[in-house]
Short mmCIF file of C-alpha atoms in Angstrom, two decimals:
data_model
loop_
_atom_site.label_atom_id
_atom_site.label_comp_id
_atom_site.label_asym_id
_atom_site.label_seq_id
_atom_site.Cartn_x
_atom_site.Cartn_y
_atom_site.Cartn_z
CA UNK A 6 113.10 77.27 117.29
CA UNK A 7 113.07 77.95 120.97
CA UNK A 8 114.25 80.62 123.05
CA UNK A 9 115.68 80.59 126.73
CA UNK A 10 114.66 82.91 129.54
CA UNK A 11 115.70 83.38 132.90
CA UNK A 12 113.67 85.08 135.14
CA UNK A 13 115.46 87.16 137.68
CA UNK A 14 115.68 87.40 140.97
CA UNK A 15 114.69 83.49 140.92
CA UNK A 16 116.94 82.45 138.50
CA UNK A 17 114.28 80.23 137.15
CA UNK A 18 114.89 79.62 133.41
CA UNK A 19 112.01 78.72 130.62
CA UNK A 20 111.95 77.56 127.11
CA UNK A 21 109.97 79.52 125.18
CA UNK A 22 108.78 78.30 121.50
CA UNK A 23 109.18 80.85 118.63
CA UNK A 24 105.94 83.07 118.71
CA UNK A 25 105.01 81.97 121.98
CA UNK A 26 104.32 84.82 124.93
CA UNK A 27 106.73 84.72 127.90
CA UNK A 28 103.61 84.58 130.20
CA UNK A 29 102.25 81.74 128.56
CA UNK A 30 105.50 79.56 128.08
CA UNK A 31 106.23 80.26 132.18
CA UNK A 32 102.53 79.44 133.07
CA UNK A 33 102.58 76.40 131.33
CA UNK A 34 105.97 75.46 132.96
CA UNK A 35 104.55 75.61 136.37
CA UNK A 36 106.79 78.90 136.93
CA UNK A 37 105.03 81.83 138.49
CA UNK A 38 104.91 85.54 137.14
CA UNK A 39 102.37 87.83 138.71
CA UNK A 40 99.45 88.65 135.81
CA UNK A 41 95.95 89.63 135.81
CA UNK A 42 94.15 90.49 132.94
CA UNK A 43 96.65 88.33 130.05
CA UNK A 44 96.27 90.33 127.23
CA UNK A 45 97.84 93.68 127.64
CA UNK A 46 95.39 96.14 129.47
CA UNK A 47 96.00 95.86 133.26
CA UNK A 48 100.11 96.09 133.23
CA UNK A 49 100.26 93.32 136.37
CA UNK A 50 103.24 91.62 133.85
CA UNK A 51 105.33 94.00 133.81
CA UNK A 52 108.91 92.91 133.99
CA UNK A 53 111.98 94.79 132.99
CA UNK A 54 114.28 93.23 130.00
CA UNK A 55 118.41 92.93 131.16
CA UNK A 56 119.67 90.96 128.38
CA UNK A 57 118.31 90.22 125.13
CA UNK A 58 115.84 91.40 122.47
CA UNK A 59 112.01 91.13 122.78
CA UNK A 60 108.93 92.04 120.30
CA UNK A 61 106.94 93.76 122.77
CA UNK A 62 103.32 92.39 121.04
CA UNK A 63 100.18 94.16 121.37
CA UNK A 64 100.44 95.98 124.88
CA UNK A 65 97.65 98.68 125.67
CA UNK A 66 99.89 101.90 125.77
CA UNK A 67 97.92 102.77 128.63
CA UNK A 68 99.50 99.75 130.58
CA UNK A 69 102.76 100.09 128.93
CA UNK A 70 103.93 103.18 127.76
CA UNK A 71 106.24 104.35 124.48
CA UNK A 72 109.09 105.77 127.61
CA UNK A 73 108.54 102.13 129.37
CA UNK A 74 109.30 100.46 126.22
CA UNK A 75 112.76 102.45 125.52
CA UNK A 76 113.26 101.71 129.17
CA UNK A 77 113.35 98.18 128.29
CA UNK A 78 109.63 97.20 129.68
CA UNK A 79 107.44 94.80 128.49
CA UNK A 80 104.44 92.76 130.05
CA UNK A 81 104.85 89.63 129.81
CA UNK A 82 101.55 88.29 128.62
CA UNK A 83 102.55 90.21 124.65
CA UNK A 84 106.03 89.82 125.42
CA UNK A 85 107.23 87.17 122.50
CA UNK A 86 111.25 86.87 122.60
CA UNK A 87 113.31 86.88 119.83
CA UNK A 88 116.63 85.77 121.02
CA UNK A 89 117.49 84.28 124.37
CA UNK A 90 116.50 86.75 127.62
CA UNK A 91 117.05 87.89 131.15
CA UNK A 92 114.33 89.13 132.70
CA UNK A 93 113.09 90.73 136.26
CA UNK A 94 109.98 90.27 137.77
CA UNK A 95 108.20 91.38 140.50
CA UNK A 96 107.88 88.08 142.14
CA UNK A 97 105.98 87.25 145.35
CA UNK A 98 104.57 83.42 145.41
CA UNK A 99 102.20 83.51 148.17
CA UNK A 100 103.37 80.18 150.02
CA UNK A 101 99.69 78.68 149.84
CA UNK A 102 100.46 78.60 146.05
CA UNK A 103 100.74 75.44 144.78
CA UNK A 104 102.38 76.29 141.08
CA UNK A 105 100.04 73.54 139.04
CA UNK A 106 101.25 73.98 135.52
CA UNK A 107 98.79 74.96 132.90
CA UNK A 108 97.41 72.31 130.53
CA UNK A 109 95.52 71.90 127.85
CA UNK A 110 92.46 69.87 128.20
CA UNK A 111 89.71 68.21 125.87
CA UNK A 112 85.84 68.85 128.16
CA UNK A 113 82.80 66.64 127.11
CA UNK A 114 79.24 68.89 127.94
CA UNK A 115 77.77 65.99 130.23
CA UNK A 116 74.92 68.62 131.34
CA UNK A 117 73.25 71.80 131.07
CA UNK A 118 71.06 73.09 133.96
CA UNK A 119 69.21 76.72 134.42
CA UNK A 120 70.67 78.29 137.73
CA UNK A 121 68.38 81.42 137.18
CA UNK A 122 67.21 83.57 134.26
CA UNK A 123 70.84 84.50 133.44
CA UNK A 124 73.14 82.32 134.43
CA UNK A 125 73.56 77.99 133.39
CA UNK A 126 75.66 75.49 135.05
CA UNK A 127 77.64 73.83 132.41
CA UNK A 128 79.09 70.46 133.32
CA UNK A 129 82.00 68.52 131.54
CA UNK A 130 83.96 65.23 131.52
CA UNK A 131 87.58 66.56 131.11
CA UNK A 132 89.76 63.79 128.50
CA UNK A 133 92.35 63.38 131.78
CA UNK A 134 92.83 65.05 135.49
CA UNK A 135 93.35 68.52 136.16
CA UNK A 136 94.96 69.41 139.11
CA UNK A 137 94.02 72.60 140.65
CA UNK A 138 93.37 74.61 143.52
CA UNK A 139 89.67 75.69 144.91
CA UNK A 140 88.80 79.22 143.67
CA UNK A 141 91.63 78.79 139.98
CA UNK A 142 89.45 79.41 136.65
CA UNK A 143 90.09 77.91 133.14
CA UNK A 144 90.09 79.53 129.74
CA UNK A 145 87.43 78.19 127.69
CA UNK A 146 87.79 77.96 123.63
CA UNK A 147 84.34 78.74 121.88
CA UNK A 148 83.99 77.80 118.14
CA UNK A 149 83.97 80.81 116.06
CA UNK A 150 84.46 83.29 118.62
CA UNK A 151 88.10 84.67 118.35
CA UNK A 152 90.39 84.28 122.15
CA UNK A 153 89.56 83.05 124.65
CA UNK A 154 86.87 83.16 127.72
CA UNK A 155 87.80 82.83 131.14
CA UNK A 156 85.60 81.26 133.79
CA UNK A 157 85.75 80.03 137.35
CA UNK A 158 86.02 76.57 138.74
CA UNK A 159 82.68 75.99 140.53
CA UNK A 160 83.37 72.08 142.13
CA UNK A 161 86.47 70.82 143.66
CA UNK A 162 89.71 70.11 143.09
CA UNK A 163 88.77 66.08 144.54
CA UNK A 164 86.35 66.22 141.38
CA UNK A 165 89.97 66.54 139.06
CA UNK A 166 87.96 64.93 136.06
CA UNK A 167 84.90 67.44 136.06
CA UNK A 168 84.47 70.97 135.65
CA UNK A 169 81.72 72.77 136.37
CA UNK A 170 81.33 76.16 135.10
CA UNK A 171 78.37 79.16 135.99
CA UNK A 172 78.24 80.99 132.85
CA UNK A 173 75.96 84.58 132.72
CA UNK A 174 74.84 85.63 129.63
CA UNK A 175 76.31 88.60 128.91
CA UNK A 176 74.27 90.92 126.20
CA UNK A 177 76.01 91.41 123.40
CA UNK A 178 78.60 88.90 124.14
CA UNK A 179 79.09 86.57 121.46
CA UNK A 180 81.31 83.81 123.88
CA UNK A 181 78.31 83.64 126.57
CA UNK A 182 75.45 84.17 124.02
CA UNK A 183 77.03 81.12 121.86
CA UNK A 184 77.41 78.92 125.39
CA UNK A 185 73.51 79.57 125.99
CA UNK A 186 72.06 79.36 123.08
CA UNK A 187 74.35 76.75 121.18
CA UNK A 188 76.10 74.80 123.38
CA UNK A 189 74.61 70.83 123.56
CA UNK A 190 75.22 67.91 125.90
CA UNK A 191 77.78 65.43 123.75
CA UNK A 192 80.16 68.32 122.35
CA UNK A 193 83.81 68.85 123.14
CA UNK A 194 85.04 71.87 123.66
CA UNK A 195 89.24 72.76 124.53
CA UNK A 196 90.26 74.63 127.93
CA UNK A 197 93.34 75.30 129.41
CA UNK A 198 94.11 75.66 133.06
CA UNK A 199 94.22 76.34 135.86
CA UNK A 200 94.61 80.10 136.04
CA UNK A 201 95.00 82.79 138.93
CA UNK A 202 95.96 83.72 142.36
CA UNK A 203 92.32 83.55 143.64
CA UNK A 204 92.49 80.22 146.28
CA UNK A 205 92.11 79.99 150.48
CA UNK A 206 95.13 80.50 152.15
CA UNK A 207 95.07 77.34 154.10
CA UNK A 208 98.10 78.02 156.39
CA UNK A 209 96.29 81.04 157.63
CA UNK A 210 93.85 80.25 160.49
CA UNK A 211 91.99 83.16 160.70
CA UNK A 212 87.90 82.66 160.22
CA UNK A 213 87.12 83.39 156.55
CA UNK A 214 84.23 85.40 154.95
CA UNK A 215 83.47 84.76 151.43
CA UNK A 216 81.54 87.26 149.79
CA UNK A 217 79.96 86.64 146.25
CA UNK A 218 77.56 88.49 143.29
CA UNK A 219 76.01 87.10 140.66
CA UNK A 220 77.83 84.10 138.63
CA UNK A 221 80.61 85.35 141.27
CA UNK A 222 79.23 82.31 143.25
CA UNK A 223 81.23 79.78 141.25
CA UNK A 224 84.68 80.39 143.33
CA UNK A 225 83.63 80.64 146.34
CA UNK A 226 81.39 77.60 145.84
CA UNK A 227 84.54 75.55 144.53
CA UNK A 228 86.44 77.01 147.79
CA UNK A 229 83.62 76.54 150.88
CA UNK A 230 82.38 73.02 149.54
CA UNK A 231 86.64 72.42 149.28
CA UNK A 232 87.15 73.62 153.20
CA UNK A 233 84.48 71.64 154.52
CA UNK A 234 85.20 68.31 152.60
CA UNK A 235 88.15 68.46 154.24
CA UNK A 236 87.08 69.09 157.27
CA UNK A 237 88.37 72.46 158.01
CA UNK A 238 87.56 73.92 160.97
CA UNK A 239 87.20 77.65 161.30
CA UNK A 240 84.05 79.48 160.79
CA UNK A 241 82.76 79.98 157.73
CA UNK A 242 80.42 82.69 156.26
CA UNK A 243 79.27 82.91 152.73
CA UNK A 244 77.21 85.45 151.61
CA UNK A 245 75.54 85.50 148.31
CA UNK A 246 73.94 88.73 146.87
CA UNK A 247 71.34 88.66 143.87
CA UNK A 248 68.41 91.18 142.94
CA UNK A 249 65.82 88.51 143.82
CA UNK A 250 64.71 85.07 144.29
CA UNK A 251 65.16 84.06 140.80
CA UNK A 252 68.73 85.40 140.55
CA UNK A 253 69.78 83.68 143.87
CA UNK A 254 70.80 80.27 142.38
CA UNK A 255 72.01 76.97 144.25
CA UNK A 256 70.62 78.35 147.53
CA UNK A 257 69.62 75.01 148.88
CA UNK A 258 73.18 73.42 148.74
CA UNK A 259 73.83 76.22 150.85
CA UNK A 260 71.04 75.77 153.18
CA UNK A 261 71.72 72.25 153.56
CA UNK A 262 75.34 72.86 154.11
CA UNK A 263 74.63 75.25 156.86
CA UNK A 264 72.49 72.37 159.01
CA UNK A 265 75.44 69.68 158.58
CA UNK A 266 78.15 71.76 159.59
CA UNK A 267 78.36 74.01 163.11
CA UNK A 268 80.94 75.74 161.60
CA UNK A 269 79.37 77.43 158.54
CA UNK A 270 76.84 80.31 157.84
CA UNK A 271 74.96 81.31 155.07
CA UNK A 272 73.62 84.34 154.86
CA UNK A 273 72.04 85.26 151.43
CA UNK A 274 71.21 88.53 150.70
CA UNK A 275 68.13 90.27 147.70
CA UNK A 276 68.73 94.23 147.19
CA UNK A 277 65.40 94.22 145.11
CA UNK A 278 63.10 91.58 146.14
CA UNK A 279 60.42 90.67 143.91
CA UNK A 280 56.51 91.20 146.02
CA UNK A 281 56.00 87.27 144.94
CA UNK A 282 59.31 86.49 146.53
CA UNK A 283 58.14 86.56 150.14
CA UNK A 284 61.24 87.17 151.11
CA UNK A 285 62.16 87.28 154.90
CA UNK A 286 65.97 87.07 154.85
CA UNK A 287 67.94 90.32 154.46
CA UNK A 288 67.12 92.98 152.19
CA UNK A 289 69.95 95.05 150.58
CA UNK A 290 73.54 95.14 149.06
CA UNK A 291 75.44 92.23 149.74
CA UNK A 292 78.34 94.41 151.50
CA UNK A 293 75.50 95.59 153.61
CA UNK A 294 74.62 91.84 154.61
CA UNK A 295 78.49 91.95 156.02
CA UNK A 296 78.48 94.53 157.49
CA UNK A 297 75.26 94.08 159.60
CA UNK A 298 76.03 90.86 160.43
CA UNK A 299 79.38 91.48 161.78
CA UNK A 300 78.47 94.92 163.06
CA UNK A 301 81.09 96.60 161.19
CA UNK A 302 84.39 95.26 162.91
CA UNK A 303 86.18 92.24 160.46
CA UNK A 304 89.71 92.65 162.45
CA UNK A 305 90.37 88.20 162.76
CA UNK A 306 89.16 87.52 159.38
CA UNK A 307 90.26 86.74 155.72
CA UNK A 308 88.14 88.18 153.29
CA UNK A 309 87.83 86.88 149.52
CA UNK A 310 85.39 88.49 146.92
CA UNK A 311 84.18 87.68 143.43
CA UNK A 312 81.75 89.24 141.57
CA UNK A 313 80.92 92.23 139.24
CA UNK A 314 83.63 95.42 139.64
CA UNK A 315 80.75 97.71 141.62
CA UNK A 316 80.32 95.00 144.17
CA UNK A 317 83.99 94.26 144.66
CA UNK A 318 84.70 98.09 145.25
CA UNK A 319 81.84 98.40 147.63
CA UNK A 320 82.77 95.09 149.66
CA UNK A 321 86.49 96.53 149.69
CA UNK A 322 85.61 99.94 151.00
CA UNK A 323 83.39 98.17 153.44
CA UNK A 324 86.23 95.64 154.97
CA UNK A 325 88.55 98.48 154.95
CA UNK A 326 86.07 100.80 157.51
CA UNK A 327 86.30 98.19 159.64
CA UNK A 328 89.71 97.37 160.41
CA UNK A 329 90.25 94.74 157.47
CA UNK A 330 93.60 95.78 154.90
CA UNK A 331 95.14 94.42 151.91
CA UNK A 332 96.87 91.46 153.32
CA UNK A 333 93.84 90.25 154.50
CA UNK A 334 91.27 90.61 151.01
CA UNK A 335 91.63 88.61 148.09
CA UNK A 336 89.35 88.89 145.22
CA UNK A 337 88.74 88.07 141.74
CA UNK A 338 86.77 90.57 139.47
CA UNK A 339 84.31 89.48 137.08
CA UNK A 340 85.09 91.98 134.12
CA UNK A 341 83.77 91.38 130.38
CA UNK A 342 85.01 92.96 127.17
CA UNK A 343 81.88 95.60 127.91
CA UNK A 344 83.34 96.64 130.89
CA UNK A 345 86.44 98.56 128.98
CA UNK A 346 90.19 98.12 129.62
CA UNK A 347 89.10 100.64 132.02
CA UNK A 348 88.34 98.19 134.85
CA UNK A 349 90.83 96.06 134.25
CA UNK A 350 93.84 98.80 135.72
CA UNK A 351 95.03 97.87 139.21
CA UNK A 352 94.61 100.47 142.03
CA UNK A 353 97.44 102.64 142.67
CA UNK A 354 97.54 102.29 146.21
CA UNK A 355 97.39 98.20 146.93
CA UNK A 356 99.35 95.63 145.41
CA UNK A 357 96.61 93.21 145.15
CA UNK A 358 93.57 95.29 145.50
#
């Protein structure tokens, strides 16, 4: 059985199979509904029910309350229908979108490689093509660990048979701790994809500063290696922030990068440098590296930053002092179960931030 649901003001309609989520079912059908978290906690779903009858799943009643639910609310990412619905969304497609539905995929491990003391670059052969856009993630199946993961794309959308993924071992998380310590070349693994609202805004011809922490690299190393493959022409600063020499993987692409095109800059950055690092490049916070280097004015630019919540705040706060708003910074937040449904609740002041 199979239930039909229009999504208002677009007049889109979906088919959604019985026990299937909303989200899921419109996601799947290449039709957009703004989400963030997708299970519940961060209340970016929420749409309001006009016609029908809904079972409202397991939504956090922090992000959807019992008053909402009388109301009519539901998110849509718990949302399963139970007859046919109307819903309304708060819709707005950015135009750079491009709406690739979400598949499921089979993902051969064709290599394992230690990035740093944390973090491994994970390397499959996907069973067909996946189309998707620079910066998207996938959600990763792990056997015997219950959901799902979610990680970024780290090579580019030309590479539509490969995935690479930057995985950080997380302590105490049984998806990562399974992926480092289990995971072998030869085994097959399911994802679906592509996911999320994190990609360049081509159409925009501003110069763009990327700003990454940590395993946060992977996006922003799917979206700068995308840009200048196609010969994109605006300038181009990436800067990387890590605790030290170890942490501050794939640095030589980077380098290398840098020398072959005018256009792009590098500028890594170690907030506690080991005394066998040497290290002669700059020495602080990441958001500090921006700011220095662009002495504190970022009117001209689109921002995008991904990477652990602290360093997403501070980068925000930083772009915001000088002269860079919401329109202008996108960003993807690397939470993990640790970090509490907490993190995962949108700001009350920003749409998007």
């Amino acid at each position: 059985m199979s239930y039909m649901v229009t999504i208002e003001p677009t007049g889109e309609q979906i088919e959604v199979e019985e026990g299937q989520t909303i989200l899921d079912a419109a996601l799947r059908q290449g039709v957009w509904l703004p989400f963030a978290c997708g299970h519940g906690t961060c209340a970016t779903c929420k749409c309001q029910v006009l016609e029908g009858d809904v079972d409202v799943g397991a939504a956090s009643p922090f992000a959807l309350m019992d008053m909402e639910k009388d109301e009519g609310k539901i998110l849509a990412c718990c949302a399963i229908p139970e007859s046919d619905l109307v819903i309304e969304a708060d819709i707005d497609v950015d135009p750079d979108f491009a709406g690739h539905p979400v598949e499921d995929f089979g993902a051969e491990v064709t290599d394992i490689i230690n990035l740093s003391p944390t973090i491994k670059g994970v390397h499959f052969r996907l069973d067909r093509d996946m189309a998707f856009q620079a910066g998207q993630y996938i959600n990763l199946i792990i056997p015997g660990v219950e959901g799902s993961r979610a990680f970024s794309i780290a090579n580019t959308p030309s590479q539509a048979d490969t995935l690479e993924l930057h995985v950080r071992l997380v302590p105490g998380g049984a998806g990562t701790t399974w992926l480092h310590n289990q995971l072998k070349v030869g085994d097959t693994l399911t994802i679906s994809g592509p996911y999320g609202q994190f990609f360049t805004r081509k159409s925009d011809d501003k110069d763009v500063i990327f700003i990454a922490g940590g395993s946060g690299l992977s996006s922003p190393q799917s979206m700068v290696l995308d840009l200048l493959e196609e010969g994109d022409s605006r300038q181009i600063y990436l800067f990387q922030g890590a605790r030290n020499i170890s942490e501050l993987y794939n640095r030589e692409i980077f380098e290398t990068l840098e020398q072959q095109h005018s256009n792009f800059h590098y500028i890594p950055a170690l907030n506690a440098p080991e005394p066998d690092d040497q290290w002669q490049g700059f020495t602080g916070f990441v958001h500090d590296a921006v700011n220095a280097r662009f002495d504190g004015k970022f009117e001209g630019h689109k921002a995008y930053l991904c990477g652990p919540p602290p360093m997403i705040d501070a980068a925000i706060s930083t772009l915001m002092q000088g002269r860079l708003f919401e329109r202008d910074i996108h960003m993807e937040r690397f939470v993990t179960a640790a970090d509490g449904a907490e993190e995962q609740q949108r700001s009350a002041l920003f749409k998007r931030i």
